[in-house]
PDB file of C-alpha atoms in Angstrom:
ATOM      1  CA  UNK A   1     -19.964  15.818  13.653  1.00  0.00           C
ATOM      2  CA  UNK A   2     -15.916  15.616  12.601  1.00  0.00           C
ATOM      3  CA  UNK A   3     -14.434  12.269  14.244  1.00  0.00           C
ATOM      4  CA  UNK A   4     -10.426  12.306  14.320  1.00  0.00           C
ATOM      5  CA  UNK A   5      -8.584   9.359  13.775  1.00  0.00           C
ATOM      6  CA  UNK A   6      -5.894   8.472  16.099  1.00  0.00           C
ATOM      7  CA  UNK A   7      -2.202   8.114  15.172  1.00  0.00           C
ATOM      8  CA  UNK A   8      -1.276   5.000  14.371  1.00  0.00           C
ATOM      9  CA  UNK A   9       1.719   4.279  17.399  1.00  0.00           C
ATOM     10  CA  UNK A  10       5.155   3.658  16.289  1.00  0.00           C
ATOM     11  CA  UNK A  11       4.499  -0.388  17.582  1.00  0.00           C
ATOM     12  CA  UNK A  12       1.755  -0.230  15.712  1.00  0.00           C
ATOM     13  CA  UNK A  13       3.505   1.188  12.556  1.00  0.00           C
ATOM     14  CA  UNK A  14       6.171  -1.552  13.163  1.00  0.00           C
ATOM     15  CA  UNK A  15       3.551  -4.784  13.406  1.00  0.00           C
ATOM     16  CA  UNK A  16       2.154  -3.359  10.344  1.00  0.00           C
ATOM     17  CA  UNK A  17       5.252  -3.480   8.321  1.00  0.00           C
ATOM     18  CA  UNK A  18       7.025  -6.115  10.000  1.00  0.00           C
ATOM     19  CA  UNK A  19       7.669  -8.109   6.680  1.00  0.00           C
ATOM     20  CA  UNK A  20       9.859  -4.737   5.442  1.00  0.00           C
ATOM     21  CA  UNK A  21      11.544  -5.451   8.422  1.00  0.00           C
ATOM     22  CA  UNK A  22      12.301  -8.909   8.772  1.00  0.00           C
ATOM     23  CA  UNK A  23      14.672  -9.638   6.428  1.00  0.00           C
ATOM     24  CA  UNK A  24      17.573  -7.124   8.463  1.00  0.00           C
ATOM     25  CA  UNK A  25      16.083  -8.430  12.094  1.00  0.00           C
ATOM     26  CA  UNK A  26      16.979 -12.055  10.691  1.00  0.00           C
ATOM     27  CA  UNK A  27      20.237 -11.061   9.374  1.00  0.00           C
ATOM     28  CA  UNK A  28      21.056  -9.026  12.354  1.00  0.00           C
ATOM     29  CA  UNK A  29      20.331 -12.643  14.709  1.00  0.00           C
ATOM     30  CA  UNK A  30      22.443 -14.541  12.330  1.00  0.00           C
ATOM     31  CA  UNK A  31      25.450 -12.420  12.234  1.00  0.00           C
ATOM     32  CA  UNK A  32      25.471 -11.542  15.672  1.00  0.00           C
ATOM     33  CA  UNK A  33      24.922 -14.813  16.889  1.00  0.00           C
ATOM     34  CA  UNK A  34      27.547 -16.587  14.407  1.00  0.00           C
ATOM     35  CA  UNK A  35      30.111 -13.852  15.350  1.00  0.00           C
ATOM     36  CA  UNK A  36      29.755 -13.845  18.643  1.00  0.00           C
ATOM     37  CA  UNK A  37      30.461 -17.904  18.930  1.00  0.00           C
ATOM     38  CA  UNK A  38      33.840 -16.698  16.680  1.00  0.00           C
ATOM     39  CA  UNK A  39      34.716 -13.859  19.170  1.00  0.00           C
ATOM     40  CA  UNK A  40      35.580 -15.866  21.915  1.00  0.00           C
ATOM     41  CA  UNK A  41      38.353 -17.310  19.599  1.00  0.00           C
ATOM     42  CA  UNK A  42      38.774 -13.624  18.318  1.00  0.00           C
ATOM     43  CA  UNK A  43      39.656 -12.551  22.019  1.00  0.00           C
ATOM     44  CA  UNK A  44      41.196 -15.441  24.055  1.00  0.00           C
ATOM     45  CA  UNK A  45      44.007 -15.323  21.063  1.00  0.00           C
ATOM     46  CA  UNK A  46      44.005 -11.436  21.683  1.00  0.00           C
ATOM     47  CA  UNK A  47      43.574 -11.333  17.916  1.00  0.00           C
ATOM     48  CA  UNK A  48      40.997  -8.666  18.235  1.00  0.00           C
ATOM     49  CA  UNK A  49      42.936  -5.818  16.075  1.00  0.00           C
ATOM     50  CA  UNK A  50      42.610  -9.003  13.085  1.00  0.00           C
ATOM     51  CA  UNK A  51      38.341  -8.479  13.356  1.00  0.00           C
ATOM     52  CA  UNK A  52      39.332  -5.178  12.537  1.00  0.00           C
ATOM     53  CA  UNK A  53      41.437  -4.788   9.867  1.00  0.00           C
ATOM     54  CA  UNK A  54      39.565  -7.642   8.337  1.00  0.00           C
ATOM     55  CA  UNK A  55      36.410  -5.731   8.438  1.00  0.00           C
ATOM     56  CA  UNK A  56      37.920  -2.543   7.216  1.00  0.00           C
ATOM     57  CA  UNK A  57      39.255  -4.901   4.049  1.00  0.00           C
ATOM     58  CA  UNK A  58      35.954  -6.074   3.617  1.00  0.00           C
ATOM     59  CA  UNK A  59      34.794  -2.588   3.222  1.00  0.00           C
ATOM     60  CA  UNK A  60      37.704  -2.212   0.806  1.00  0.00           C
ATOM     61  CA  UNK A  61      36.514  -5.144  -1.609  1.00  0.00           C
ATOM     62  CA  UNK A  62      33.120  -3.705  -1.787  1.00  0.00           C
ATOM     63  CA  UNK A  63      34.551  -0.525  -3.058  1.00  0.00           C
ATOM     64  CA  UNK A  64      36.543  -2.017  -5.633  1.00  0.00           C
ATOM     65  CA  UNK A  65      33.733  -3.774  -6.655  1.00  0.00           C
ATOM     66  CA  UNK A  66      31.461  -0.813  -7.085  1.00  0.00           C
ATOM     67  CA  UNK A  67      34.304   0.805  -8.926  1.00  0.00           C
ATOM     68  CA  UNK A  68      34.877  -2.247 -11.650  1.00  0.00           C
ATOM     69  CA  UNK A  69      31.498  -1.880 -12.392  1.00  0.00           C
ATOM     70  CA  UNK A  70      31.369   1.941 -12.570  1.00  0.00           C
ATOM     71  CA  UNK A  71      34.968   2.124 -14.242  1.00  0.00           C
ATOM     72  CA  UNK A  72      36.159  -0.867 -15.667  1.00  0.00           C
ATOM     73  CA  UNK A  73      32.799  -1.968 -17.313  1.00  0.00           C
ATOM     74  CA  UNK A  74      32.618  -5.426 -15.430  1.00  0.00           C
ATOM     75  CA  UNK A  75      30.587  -6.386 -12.612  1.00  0.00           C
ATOM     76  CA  UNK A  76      31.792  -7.304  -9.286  1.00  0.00           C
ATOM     77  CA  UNK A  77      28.815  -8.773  -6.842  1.00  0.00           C
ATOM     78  CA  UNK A  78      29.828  -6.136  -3.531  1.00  0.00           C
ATOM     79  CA  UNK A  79      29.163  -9.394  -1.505  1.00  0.00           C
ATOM     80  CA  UNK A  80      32.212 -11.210  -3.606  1.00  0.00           C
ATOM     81  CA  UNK A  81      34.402  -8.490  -3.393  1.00  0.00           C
ATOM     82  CA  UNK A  82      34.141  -8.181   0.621  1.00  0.00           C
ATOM     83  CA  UNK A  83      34.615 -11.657   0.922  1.00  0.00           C
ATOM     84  CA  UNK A  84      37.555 -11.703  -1.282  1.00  0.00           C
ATOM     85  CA  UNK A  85      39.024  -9.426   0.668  1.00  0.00           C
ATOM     86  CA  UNK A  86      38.294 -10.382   3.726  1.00  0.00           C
ATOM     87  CA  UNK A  87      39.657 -13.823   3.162  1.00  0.00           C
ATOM     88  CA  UNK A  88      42.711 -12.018   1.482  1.00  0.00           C
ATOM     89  CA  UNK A  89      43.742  -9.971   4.430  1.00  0.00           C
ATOM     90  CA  UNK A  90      42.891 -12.690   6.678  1.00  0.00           C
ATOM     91  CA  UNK A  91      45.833 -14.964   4.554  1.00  0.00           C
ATOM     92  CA  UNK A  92      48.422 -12.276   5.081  1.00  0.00           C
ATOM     93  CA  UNK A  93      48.074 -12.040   8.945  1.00  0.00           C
ATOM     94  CA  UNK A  94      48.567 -15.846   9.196  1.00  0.00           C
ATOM     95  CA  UNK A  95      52.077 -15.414   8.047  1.00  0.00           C
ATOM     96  CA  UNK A  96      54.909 -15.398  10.029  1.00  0.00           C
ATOM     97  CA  UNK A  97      55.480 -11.694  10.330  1.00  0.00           C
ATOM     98  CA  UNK A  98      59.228 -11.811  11.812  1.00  0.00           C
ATOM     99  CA  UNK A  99      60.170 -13.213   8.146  1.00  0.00           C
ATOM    100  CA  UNK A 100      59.898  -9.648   7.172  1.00  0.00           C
ATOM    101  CA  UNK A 101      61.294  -8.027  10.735  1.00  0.00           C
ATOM    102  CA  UNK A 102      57.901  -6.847  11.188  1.00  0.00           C
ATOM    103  CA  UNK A 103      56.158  -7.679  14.747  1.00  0.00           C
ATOM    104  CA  UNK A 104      51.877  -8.598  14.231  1.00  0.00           C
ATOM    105  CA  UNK A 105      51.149  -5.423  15.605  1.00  0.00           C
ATOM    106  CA  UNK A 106      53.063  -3.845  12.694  1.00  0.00           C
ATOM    107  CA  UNK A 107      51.172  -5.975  10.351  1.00  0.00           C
ATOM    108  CA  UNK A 108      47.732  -5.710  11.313  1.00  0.00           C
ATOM    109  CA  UNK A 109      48.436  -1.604  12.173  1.00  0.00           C
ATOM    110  CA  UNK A 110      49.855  -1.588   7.924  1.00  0.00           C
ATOM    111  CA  UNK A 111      46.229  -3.683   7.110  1.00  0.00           C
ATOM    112  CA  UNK A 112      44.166  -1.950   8.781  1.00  0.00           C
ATOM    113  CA  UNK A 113      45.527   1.786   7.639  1.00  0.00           C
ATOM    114  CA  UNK A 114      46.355   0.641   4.114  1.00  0.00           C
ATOM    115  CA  UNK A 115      42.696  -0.970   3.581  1.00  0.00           C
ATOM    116  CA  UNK A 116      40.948   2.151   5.283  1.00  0.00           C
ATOM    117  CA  UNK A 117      42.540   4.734   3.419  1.00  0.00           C
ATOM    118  CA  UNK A 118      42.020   2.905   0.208  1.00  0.00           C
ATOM    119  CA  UNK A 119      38.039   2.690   1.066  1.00  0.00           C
ATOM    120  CA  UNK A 120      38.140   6.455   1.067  1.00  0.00           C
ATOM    121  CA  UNK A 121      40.289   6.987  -2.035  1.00  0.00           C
ATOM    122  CA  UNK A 122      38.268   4.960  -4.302  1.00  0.00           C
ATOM    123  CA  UNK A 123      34.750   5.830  -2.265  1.00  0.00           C
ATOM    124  CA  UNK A 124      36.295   9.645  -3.616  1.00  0.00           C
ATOM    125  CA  UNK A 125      35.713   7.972  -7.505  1.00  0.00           C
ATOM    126  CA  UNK A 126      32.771   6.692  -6.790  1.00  0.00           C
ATOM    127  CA  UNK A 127      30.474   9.690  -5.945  1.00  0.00           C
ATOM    128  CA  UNK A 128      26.986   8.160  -6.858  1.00  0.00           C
ATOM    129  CA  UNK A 129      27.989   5.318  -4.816  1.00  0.00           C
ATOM    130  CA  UNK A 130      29.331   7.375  -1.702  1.00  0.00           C
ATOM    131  CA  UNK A 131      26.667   6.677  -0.045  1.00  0.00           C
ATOM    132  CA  UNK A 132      26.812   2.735   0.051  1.00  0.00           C
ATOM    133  CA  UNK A 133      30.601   2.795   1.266  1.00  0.00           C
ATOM    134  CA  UNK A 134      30.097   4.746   3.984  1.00  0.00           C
ATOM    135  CA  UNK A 135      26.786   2.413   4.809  1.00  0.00           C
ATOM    136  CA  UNK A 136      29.903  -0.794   4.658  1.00  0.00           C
ATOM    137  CA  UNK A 137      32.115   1.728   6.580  1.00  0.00           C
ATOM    138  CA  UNK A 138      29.379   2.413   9.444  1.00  0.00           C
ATOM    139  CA  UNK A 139      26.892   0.423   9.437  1.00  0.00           C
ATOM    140  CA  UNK A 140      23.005   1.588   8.122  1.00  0.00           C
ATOM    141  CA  UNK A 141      22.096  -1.858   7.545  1.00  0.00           C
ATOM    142  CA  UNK A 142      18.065  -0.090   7.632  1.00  0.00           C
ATOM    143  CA  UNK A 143      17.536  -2.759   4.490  1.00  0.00           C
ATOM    144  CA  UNK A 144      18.551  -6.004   3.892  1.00  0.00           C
ATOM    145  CA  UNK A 145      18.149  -6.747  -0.138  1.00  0.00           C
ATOM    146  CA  UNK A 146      17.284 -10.810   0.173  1.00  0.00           C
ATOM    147  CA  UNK A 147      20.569 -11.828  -2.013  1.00  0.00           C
ATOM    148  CA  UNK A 148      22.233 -10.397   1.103  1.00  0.00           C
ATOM    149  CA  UNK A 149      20.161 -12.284   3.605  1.00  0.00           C
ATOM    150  CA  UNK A 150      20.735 -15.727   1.443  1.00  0.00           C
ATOM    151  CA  UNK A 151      24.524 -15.600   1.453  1.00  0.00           C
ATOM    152  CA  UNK A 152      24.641 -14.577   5.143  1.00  0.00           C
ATOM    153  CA  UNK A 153      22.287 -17.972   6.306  1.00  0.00           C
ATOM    154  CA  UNK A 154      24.739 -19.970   3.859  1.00  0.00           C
ATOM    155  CA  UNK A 155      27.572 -18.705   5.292  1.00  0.00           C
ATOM    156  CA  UNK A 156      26.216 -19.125   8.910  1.00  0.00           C
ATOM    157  CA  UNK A 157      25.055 -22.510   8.320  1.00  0.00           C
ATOM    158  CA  UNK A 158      27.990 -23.565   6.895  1.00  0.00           C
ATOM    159  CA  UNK A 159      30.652 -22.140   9.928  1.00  0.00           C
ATOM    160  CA  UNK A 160      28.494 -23.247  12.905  1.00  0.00           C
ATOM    161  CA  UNK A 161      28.410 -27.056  11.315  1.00  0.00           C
ATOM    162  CA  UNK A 162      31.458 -26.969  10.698  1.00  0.00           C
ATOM    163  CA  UNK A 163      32.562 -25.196  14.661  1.00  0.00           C
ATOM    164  CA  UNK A 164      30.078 -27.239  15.910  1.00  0.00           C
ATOM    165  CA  UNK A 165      31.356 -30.527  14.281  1.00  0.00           C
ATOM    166  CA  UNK A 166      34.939 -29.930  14.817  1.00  0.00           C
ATOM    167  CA  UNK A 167      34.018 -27.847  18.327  1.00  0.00           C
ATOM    168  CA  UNK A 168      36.835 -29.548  20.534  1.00  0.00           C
ATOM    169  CA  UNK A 169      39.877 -30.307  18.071  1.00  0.00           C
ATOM    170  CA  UNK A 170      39.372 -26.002  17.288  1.00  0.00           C
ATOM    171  CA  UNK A 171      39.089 -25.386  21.135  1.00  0.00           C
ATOM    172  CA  UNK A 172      41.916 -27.712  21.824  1.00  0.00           C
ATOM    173  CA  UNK A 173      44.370 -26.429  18.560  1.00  0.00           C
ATOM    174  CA  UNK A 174      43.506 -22.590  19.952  1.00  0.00           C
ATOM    175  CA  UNK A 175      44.349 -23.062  23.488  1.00  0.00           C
ATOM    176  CA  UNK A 176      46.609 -25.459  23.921  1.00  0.00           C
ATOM    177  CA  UNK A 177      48.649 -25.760  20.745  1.00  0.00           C
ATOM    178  CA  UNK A 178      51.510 -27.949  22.119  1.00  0.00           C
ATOM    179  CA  UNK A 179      49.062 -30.500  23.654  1.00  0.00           C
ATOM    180  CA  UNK A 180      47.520 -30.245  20.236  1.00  0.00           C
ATOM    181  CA  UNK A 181      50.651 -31.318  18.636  1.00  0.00           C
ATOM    182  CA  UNK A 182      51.502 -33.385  20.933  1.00  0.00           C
ATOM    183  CA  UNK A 183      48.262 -35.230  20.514  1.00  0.00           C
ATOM    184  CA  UNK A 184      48.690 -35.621  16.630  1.00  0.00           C
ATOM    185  CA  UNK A 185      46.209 -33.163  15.595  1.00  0.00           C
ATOM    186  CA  UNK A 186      46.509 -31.202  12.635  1.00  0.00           C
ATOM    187  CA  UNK A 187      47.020 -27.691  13.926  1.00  0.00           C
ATOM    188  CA  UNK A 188      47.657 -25.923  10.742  1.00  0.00           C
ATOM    189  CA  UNK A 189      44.359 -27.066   9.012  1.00  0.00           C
ATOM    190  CA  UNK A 190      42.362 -26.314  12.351  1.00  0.00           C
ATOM    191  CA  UNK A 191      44.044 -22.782  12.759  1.00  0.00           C
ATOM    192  CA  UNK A 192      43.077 -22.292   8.655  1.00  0.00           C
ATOM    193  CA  UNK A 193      39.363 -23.169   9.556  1.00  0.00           C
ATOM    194  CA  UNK A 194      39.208 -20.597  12.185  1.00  0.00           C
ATOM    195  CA  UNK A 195      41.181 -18.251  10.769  1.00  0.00           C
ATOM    196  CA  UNK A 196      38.577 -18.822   7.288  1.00  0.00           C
ATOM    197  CA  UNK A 197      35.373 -18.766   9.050  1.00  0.00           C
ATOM    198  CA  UNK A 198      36.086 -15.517  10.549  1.00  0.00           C
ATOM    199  CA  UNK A 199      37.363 -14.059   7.343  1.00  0.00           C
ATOM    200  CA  UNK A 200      34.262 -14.964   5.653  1.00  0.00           C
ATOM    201  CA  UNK A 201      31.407 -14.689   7.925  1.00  0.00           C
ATOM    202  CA  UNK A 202      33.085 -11.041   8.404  1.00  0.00           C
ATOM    203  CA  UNK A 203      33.088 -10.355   4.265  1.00  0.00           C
ATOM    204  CA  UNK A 204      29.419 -11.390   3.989  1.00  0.00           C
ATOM    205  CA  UNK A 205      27.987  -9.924   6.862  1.00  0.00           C
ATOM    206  CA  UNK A 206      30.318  -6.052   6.620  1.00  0.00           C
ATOM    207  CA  UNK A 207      28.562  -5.679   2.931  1.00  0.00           C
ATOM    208  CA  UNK A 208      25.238  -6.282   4.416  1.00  0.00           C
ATOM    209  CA  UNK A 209      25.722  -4.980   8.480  1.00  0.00           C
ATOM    210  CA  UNK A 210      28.595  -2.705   7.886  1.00  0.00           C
ATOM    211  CA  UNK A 211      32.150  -3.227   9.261  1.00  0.00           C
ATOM    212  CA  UNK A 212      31.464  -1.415  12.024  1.00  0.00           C
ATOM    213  CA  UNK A 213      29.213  -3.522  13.942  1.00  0.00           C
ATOM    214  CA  UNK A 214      30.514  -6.595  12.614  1.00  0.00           C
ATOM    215  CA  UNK A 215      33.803  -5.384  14.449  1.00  0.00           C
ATOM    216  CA  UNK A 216      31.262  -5.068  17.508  1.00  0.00           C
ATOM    217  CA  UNK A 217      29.690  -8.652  17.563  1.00  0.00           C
ATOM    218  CA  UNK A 218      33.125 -10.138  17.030  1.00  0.00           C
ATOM    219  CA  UNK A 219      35.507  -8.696  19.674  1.00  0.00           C
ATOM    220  CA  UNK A 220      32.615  -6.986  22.716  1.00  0.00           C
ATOM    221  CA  UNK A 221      30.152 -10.217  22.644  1.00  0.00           C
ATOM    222  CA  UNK A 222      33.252 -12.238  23.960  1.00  0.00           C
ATOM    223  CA  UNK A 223      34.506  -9.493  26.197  1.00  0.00           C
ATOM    224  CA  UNK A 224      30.810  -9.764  27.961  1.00  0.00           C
ATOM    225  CA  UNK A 225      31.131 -13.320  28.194  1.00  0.00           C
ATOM    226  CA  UNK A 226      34.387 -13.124  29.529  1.00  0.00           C
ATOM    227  CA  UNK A 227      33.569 -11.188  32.538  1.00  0.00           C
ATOM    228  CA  UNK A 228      31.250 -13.896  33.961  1.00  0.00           C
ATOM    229  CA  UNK A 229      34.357 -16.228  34.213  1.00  0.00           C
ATOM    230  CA  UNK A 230      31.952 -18.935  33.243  1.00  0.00           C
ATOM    231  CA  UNK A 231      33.205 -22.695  31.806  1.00  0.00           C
ATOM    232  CA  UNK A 232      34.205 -22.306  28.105  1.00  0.00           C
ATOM    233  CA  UNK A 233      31.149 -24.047  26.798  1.00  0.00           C
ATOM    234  CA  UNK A 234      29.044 -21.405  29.148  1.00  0.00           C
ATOM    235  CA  UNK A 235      31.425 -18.792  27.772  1.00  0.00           C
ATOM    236  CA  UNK A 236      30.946 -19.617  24.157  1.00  0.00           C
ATOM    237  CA  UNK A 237      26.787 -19.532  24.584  1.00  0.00           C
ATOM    238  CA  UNK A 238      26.938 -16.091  26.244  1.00  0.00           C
ATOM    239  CA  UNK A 239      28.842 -14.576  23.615  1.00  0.00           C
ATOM    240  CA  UNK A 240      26.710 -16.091  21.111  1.00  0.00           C
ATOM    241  CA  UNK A 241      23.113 -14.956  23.246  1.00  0.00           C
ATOM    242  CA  UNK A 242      25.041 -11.220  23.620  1.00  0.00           C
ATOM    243  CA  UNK A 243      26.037 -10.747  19.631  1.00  0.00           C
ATOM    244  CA  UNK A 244      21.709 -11.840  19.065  1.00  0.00           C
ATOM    245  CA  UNK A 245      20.757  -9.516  21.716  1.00  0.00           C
ATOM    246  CA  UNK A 246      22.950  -6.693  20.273  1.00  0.00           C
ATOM    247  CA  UNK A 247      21.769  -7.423  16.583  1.00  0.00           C
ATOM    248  CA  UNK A 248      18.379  -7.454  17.011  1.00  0.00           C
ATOM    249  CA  UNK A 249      18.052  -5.189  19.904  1.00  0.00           C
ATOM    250  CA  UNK A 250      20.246  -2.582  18.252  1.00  0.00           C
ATOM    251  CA  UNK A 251      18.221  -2.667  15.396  1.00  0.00           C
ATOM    252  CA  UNK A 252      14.672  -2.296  17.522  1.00  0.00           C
ATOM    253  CA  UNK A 253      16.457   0.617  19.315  1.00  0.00           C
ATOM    254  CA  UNK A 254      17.479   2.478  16.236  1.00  0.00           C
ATOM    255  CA  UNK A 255      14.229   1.988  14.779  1.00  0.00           C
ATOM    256  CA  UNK A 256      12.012   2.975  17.740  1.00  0.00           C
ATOM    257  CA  UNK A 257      14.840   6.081  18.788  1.00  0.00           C
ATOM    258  CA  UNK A 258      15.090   6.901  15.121  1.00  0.00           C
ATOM    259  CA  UNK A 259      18.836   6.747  15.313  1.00  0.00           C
ATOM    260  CA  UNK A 260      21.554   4.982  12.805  1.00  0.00           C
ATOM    261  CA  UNK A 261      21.176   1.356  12.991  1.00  0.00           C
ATOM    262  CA  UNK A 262      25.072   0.203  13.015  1.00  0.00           C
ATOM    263  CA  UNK A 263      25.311   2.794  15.809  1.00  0.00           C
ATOM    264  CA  UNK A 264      22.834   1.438  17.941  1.00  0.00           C
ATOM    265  CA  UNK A 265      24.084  -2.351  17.507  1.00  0.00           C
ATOM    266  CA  UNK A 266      28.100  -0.957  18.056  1.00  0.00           C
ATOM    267  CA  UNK A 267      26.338   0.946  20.958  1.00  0.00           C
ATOM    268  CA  UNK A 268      24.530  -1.868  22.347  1.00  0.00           C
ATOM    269  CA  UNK A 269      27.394  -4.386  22.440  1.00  0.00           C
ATOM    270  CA  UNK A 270      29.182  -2.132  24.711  1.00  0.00           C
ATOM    271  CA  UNK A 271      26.676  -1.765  27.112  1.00  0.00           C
ATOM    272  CA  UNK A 272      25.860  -5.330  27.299  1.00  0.00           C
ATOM    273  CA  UNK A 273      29.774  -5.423  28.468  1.00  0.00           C
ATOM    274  CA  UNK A 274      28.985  -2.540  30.961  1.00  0.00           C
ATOM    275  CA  UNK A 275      25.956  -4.793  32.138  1.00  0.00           C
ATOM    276  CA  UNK A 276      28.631  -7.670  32.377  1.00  0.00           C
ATOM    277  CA  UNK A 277      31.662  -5.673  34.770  1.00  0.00           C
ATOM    278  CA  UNK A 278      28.364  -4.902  37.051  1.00  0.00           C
ATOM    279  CA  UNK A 279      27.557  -8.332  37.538  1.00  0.00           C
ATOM    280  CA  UNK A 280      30.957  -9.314  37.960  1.00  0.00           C
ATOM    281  CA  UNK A 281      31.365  -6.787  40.461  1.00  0.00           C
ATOM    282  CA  UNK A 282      28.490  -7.766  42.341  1.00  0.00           C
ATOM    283  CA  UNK A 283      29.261 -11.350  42.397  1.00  0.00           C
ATOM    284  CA  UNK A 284      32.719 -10.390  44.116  1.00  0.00           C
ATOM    285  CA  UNK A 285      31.025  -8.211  46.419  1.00  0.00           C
ATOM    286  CA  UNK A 286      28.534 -11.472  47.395  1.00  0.00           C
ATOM    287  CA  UNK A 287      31.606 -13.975  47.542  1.00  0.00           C
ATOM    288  CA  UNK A 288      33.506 -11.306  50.053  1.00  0.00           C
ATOM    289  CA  UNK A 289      30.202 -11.058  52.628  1.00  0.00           C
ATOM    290  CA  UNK A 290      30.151 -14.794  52.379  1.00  0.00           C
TER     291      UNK A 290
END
């Protein structure tokens, strides 16, 4: 008599090879969670074009770096080069842009082309790499190689102490500069500590996410928050919960829907905001029958 055995489900294939897994759920948690805190700054100091262009340099210094090593005969760790980058482009929009009779909008529109196009140019030299740049590009974070996973918990670890440490001289310096001032605090070094952390958590985690939901976590997770007009403290744990929930659950979706994984988490983020106008407008519509 022939006996058949049954299909293993796709559950069951995931349980099975969880630990393949793992490593990109983890990384997924950390960088959505640690760029969600940074998106409420990101938003409430409507600097949401900066995420982008300094995600699109990121891309750019991985690039490079694949094409010193290809080229130029030295190696370039990707990771380095997106940070460098990142942390580069993130220096020239803190300058005073009217010193050049250019408006921010100018500058970050000139970063963000300039640093794109590049990507493409030199992802056009680097053929048998092609692949990996448009992974940085658009996200298809499907693997997580564990050097990648180690500099993105250093890197988280090191920002939240840091935001958690210095939580209300940052809030205070970001929303209410002149008090700031006025209070003695040192507004420069607290804007450069913002202004760093979000240039570097967005270097490490574009090489290993992609630049495209890394541009997600940081501007949409706040824009959720946002929309529950909660207390900043409430505000700042929302956006944090909603850049874990669309790491991780982006990455489950794409996995069980077989679709791209940067996709799904990009997708994800903007339906949580969806979910968030809904509840907003059902709150409203409570308050009114009231």
């Amino acid at each position: 008599m022939e006996t058949t055995l049954a299909e293993p489900t796709q559950w069951q294939q995931f349980v099975a090879g969880f630990e393949l897994f793992r490593d990109p759920l983890l990384c997924a948690l950390l960088a959505g969670g640690v760029l969600g805190f940074l998106s409420v700054y990101v938003v409430l100091r409507r600097m949401v074009f900066v995420s982008a262009a300094v995600a699109q340099s990121a891309g750019l210094g991985v690039a490079l770096a694949f094409y010193a090593g290809i080229h130029l005969g030295f190696e370039v760790e990707p990771v380095l080069g997106a940070t460098a980058l990142a942390l580069v482009a993130t220096m020239l929009l803190m300058m005073d842009p009217s010193r050049l009779r250019l408006t921010r909008e100018s500058l970050l529109g000139l970063a963000y082309a300039l640093s794109g196009g590049a990507a493409v140019l030199i992802g056009d030299r680097i053929a048998q790499e092609s692949h990996d740049i448009q992974g940085i590009l658009f996200g298809t974070a499907v693997l997580v190689t564990p050097e990648q996973l180690r500099t993105v918990i250093i890197a988280s670890a090191v920002v939240m102490a840091i935001h958690l440490w210095w939580y209300r001289g940052i809030t205070f310096a970001s929303f209410d500069r002149i008090g700031a001032l006025v209070q003695g605090l040192p507004v420069r070094l607290l804007d450069g500590v913002l202004m760093v952390s979000i240039g570097v958590m967005v270097g490490v985690c574009a090489r290993a996410l992609g630049a495209l939901p890394v541009f997600a976590f940081s501007t949409l997770s706040a824009i959720a928050a946002l929309m529950l007009d909660l207390r900043l403290p409430w505000t700042f744990l929302v956006a944090t919960l909603a850049g874990i929930i669309s790491g991780v659950g982006g990455y489950l979706f794409a996995y069980f829907f077989d679709f791209p994984v940067g996709g799904s988490q990009t997708v994800l983020a903007a339906a949580l905001v969806g979910v968030a106008m809904a509840l907003r407008f059902l709150i409203q519509l409570v308050q009114r029958a009231r």
